[in-house]
Coordinates of C-alpha atoms in Angstrom, one line a residue:
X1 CA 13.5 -6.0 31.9
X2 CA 16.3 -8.3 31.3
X3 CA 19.0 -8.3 28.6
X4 CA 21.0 -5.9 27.3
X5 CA 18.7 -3.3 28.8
X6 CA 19.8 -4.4 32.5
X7 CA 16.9 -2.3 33.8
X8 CA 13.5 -0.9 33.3
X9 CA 15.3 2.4 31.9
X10 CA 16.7 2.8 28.8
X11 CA 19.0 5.3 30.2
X12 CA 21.0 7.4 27.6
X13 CA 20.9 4.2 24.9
X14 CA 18.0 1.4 24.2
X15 CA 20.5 -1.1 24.6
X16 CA 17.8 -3.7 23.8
X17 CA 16.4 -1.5 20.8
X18 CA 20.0 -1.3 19.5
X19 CA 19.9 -5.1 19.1
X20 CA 16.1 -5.5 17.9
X21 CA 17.2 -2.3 15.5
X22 CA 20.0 -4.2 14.1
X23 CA 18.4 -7.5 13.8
X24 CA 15.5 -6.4 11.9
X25 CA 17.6 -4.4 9.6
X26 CA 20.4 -6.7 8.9
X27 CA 20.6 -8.3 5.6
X28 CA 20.6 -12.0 4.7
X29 CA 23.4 -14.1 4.5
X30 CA 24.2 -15.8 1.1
X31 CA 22.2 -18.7 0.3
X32 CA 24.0 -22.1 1.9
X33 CA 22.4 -25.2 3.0
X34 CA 22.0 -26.7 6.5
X35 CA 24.7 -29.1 5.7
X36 CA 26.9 -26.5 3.9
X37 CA 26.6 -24.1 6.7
X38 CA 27.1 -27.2 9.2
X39 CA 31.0 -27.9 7.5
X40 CA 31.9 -24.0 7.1
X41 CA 31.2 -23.7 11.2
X42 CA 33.5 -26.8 11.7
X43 CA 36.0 -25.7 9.3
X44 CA 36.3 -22.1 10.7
X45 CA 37.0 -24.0 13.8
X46 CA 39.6 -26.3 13.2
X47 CA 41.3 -23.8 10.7
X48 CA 41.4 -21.4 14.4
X49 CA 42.8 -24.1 16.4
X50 CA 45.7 -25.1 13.8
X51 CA 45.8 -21.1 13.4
X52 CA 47.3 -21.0 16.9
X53 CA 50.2 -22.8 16.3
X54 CA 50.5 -21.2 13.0
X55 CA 50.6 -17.6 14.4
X56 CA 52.6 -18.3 17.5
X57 CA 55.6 -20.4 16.1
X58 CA 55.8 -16.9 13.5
X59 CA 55.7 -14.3 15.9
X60 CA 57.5 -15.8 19.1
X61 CA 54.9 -14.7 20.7
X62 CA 53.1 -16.6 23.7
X63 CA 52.2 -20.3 24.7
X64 CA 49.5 -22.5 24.5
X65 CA 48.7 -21.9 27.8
X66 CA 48.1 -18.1 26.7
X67 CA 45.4 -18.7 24.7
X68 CA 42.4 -18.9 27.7
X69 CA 40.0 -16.4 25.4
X70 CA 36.8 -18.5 23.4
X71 CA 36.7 -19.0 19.4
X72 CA 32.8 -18.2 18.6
X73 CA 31.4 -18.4 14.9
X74 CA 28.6 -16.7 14.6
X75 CA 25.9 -15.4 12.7
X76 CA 25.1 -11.6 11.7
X77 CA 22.6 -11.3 14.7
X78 CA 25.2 -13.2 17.1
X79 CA 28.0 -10.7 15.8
X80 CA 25.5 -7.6 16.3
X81 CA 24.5 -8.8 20.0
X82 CA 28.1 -9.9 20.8
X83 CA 29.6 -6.1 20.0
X84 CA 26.2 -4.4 21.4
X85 CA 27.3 -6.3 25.1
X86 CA 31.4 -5.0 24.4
X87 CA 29.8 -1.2 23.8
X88 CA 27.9 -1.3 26.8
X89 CA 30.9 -2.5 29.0
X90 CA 33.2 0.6 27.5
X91 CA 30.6 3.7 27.1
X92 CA 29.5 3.0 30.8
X93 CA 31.3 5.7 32.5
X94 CA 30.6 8.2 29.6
X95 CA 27.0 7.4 29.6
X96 CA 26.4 7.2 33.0
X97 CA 27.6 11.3 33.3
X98 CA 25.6 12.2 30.6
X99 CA 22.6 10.9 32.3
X100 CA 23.1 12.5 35.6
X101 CA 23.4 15.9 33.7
X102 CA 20.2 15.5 31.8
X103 CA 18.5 13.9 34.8
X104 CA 19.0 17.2 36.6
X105 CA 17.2 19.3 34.4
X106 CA 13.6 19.6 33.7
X107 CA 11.7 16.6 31.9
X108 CA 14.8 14.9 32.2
X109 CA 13.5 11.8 32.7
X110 CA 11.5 12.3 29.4
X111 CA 13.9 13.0 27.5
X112 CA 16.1 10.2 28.8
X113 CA 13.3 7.6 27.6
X114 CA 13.3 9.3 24.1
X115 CA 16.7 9.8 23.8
X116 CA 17.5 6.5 24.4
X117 CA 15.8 5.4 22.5
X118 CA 16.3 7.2 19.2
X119 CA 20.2 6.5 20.2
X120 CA 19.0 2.7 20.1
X121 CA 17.5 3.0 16.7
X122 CA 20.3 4.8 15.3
X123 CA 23.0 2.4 16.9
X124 CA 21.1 0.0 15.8
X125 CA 21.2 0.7 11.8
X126 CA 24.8 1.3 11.9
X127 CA 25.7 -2.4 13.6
X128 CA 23.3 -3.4 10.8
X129 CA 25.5 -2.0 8.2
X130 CA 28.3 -3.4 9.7
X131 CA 27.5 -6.5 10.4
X132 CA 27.4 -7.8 6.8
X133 CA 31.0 -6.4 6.2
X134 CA 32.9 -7.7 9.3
X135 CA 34.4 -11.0 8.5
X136 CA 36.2 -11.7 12.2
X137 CA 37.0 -9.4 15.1
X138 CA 39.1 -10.2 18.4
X139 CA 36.5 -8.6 21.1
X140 CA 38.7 -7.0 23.2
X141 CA 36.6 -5.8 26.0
X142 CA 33.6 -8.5 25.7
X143 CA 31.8 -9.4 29.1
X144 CA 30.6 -12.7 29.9
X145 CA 27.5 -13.4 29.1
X146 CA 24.9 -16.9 29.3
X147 CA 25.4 -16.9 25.5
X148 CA 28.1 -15.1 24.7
X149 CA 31.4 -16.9 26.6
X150 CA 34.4 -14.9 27.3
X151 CA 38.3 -15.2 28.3
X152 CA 38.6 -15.9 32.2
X153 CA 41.2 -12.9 32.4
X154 CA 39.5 -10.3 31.9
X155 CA 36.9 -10.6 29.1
X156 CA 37.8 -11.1 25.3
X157 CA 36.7 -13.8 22.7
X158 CA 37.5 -14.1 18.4
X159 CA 34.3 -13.7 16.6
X160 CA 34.4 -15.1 13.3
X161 CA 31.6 -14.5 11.0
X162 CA 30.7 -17.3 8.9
X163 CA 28.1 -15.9 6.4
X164 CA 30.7 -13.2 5.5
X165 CA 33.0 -14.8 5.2
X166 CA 31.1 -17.0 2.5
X167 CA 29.7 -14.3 1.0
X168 CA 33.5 -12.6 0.2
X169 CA 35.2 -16.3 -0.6
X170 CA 32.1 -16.4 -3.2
X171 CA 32.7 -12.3 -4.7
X172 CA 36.2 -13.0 -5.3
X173 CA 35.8 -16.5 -6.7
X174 CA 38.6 -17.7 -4.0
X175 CA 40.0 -21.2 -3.0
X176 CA 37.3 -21.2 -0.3
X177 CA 39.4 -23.4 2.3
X178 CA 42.4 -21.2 1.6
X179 CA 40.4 -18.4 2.1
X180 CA 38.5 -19.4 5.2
X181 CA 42.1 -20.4 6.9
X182 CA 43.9 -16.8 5.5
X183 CA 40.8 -15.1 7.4
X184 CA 41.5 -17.6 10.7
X185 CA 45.4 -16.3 10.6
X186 CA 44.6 -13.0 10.2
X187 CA 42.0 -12.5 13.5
X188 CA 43.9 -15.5 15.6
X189 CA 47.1 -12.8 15.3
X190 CA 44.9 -10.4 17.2
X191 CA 44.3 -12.5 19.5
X192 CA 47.4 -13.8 20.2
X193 CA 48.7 -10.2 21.0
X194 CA 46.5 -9.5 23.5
X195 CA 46.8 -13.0 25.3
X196 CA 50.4 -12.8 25.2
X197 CA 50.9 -9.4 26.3
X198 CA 48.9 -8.8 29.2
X199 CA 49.0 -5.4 29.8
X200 CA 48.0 -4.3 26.4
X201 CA 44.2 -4.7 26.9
X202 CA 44.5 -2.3 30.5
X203 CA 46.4 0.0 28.5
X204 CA 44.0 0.3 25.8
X205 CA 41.0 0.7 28.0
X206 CA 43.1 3.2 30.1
X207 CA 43.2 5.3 26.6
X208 CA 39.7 4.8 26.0
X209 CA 38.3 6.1 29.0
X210 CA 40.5 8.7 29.3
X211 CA 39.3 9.3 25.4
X212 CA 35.9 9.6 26.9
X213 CA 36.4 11.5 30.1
X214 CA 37.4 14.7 27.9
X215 CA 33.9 14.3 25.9
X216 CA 31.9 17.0 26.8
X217 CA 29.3 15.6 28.7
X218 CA 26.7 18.0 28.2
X219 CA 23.7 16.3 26.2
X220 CA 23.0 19.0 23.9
X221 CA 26.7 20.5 23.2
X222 CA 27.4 16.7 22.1
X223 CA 24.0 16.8 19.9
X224 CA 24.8 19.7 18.4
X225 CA 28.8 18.2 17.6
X226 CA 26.4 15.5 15.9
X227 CA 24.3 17.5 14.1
X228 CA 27.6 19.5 12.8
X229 CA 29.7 16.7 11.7
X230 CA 26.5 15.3 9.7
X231 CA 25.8 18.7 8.1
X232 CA 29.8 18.4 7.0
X233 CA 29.8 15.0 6.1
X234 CA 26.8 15.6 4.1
X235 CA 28.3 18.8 2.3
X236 CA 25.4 20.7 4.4
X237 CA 28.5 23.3 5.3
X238 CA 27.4 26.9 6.2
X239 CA 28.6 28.8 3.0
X240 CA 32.2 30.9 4.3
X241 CA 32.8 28.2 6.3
X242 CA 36.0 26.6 5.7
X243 CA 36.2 22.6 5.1
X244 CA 37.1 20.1 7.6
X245 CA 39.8 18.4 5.3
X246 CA 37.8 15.4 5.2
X247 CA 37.8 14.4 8.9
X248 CA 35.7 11.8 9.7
X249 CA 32.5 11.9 12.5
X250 CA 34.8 10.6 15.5
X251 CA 37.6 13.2 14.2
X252 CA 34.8 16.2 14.4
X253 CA 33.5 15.4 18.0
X254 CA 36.5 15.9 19.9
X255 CA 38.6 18.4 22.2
X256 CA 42.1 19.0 21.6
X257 CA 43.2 16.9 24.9
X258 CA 41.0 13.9 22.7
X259 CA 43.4 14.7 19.5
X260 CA 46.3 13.9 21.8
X261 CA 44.8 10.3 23.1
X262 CA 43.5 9.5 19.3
X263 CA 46.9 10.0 18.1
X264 CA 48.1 7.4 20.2
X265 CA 45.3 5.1 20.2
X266 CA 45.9 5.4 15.8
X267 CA 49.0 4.4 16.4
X268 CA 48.3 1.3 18.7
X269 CA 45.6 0.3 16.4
X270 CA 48.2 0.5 13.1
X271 CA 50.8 -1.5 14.6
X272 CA 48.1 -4.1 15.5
X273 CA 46.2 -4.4 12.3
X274 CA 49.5 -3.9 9.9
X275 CA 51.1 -6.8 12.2
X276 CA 48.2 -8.9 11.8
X277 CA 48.6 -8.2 7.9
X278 CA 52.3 -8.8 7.7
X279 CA 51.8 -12.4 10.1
X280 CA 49.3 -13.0 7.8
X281 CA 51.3 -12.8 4.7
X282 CA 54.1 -14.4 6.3
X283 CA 52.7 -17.5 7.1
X284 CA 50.4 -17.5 4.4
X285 CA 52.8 -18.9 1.9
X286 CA 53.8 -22.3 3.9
X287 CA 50.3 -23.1 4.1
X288 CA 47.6 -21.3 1.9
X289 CA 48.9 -22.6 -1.2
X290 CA 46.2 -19.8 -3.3
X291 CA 47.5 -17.0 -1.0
X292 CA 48.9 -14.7 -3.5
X293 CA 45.9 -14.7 -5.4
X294 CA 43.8 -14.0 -2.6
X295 CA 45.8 -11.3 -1.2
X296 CA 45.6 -9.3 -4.5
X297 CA 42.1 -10.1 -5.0
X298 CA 40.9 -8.6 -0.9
X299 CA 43.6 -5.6 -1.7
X300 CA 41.1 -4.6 -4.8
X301 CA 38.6 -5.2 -2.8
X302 CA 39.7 -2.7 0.1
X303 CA 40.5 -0.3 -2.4
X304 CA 37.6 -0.2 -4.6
X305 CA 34.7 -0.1 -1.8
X306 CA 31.4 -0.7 -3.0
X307 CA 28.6 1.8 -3.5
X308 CA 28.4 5.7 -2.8
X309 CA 25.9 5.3 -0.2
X310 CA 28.8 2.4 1.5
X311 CA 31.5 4.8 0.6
X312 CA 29.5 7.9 2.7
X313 CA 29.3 5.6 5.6
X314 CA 32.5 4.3 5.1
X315 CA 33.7 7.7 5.6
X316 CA 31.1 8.7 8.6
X317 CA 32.4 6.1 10.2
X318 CA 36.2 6.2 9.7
X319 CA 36.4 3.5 8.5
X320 CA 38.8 4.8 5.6
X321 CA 41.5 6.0 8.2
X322 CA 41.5 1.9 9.6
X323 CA 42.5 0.9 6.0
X324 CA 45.6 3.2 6.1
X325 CA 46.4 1.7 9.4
X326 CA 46.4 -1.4 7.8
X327 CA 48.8 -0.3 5.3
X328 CA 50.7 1.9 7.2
X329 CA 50.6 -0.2 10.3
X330 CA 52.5 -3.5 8.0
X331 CA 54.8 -0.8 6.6
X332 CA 56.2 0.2 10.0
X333 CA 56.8 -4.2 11.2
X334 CA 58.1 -5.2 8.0
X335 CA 60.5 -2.0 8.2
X336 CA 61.5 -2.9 11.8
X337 CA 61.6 -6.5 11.1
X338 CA 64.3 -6.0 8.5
X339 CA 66.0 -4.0 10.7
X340 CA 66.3 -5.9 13.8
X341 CA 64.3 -8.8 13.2
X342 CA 61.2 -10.7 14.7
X343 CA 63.0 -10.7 18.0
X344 CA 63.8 -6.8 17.9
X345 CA 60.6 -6.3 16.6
X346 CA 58.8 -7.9 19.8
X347 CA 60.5 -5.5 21.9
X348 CA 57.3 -3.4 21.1
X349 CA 55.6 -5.7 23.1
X350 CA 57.5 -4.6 26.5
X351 CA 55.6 -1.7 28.1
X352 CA 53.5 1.1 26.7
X353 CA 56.6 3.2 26.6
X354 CA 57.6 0.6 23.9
X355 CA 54.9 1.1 21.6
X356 CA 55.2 3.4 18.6
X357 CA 54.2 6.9 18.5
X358 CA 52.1 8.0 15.6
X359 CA 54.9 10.0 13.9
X360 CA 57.4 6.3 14.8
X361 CA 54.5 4.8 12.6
X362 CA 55.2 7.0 9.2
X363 CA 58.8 7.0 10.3
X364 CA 59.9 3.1 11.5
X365 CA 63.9 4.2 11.8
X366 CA 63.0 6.4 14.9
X367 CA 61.0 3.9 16.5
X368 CA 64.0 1.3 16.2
X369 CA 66.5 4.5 17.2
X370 CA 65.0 5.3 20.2
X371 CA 63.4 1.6 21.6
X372 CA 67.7 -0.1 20.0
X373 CA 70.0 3.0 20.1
X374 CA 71.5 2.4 23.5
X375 CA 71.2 -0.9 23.8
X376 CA 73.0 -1.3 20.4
X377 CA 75.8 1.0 21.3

């Protein structure tokens, strides 16, 4: 079998089922013409080219030499296959453990197959939901692939999904050029920051795996953690039992050594998305000329959601703690940036000792007290 498979076994996910799952499941795009959707693909590119120099002459951050990682638009499909290839490279080493400790025990082979399999599905229906929400994404950890192109240092590439991206211009009755180009600054931001600071995507990884090498490995003890956070999120609760505070399904699966790496990675993740938000409201103005009114428009947009059954897996997902990064994330660099400037600012770029802790997030003055106090003295 070729693919995303790899080989004849599944293994602990239907990589290839994942993507057939999605795919069949994903909804349509809004309705555009050949030639329509011909100049939105052309103008998504040339808004991420001019982006680039947009984005770097802001931030101070990087060259055009920098900038080695591929600009794909894409479809719904392309965007589910492009992320189904980046969660194979990460859940590797996780995946392969849990497979050697079912594999040891009887019928574990069979239960492999089946296993995989229902993981594919399920994997599957939940990239389908996504994949009709996400409007770009810098792929951090993306292989190469024949049709999938990445960075030559180490994997990456900016997906930017065009039929999204239509279909929110259209919702909020936006400039759609303005729009397409405020999207463009937003995603080209995250992609400066990890071409420009190389050691941010090993670091990342680094947290990820070591994330994952705390899981419990044990098939059935991480079933049941599945079963448990479902039976929560669905108010399915034991009656005595006391609530979970409203943690979401990746809060509820995890040791306390995990609680420790999360916190950081939280961190890492606020000060990238609230710095994307603040670059892209600072360069907005000079040359969105709508950007005001599409920034309050998207901001009701975040906040208002869309139906319960979005709102549950909005929540399942945790995908209501990444919109508090967002705003907690641009409080902490437009804080610093007042304080010490852009310049003092991109001292968070240095090492990984540099980079805020969770608590430096709520609290910007410590971060710039502890990263500028002796220097400044």
């Amino acid at each position: 079998m070729t693919g995303f498979g790899g080989t004849a076994s599944p293994g602990m996910v239907d990589w290839n089922l994942a993507v057939a799952t999605a795919t069949r499941l994903v909804r349509p795009g809004p309705d555009v013409s050949r030639d329509e959707a011909r100049a939105v693909v052309a103008e998504l590119r040339r808004h991420a080219k001019a982006s680039e120099e947009h984005v770097r002459g802001f931030t101070r951050m990087g060259t055009e030499e920098t900038h080695d990682t591929p600009v794909l638009v894409v479809d719904r499909p392309g965007w589910v296959r492009a992320n189904v290839a980046g969660f194979r490279e990460i859940l590797k080493p996780l995946l392969e453990k849990m497979q050697e400790r079912r594999g040891g025990g009887p019928g574990g082979a069979v239960l492999g197959a089946v296993g995989g399999k229902v993981t594919g599905v399920e994997l599957g229906m939940l990239l389908s939901f996504l994949s009709s929400r996400v409007l770009g994404q810098y792929e951090t950890f993306a292989p190469a692939g024949r049709d999938l192109p990445a960075g030559r240092n180490g994997g990456g590439r900016l997906l930017l999904v065009a039929p999204n991206i239509v279909h929110v211009e259209r919702e909020l009755d936006v400039d759609p050029h303005d729009f397409r180009l405020w999207v463009c600054l937003h995603e080209e931001t995250h992609r400066t920051q990890f071409t420009a600071v190389p050691w941010l995507r090993d670091h990342l990884e680094g947290e990820i795996q070591s994330f994952l090498a705390e899981t419990d490995v044990d098939p059935m003890t991480f079933l049941e953690r599945i079963r448990d956070a479902a039976q929560s999120l669905a108010g399915g609760r034991p009656e005595g039992e006391e609530e979970d505070g409203g943690r979401s399904f990746v809060e509820l699966v995890q040791t306390p050594a995990q609680r420790e790496i999360l916190g950081r990675l939280t961190a890492v993740m606020s000060l990238l998305e609230g710095h994307a938000d603040y670059v892209m409201d600072g360069v907005g103005p000079s040359v969105v000329p709508t950007v005001a009114e599409i920034r309050e428009k998207f901001q009701q947009r975040r906040a208002k959601g869309a139906s319960r059954l979005d709102a549950a897996l909005r929540k399942l997902l945790g995908l209501d703690a990444k919109l508090r990064q967002y705003r907690d994330g641009e409080r902490f660099v437009r804080a610093v940036v007042e304080q010490v400037g852009t310049d003092g600012f991109n001292r968070v770029w240095t090492s990984p000792n540099t980079l805020p802790t969770k608590a430096e997030i709520a609290k910007p003055a410590d971060w710039v007290a502890r990263v500028h106090g002796r220097a400044e003295e």
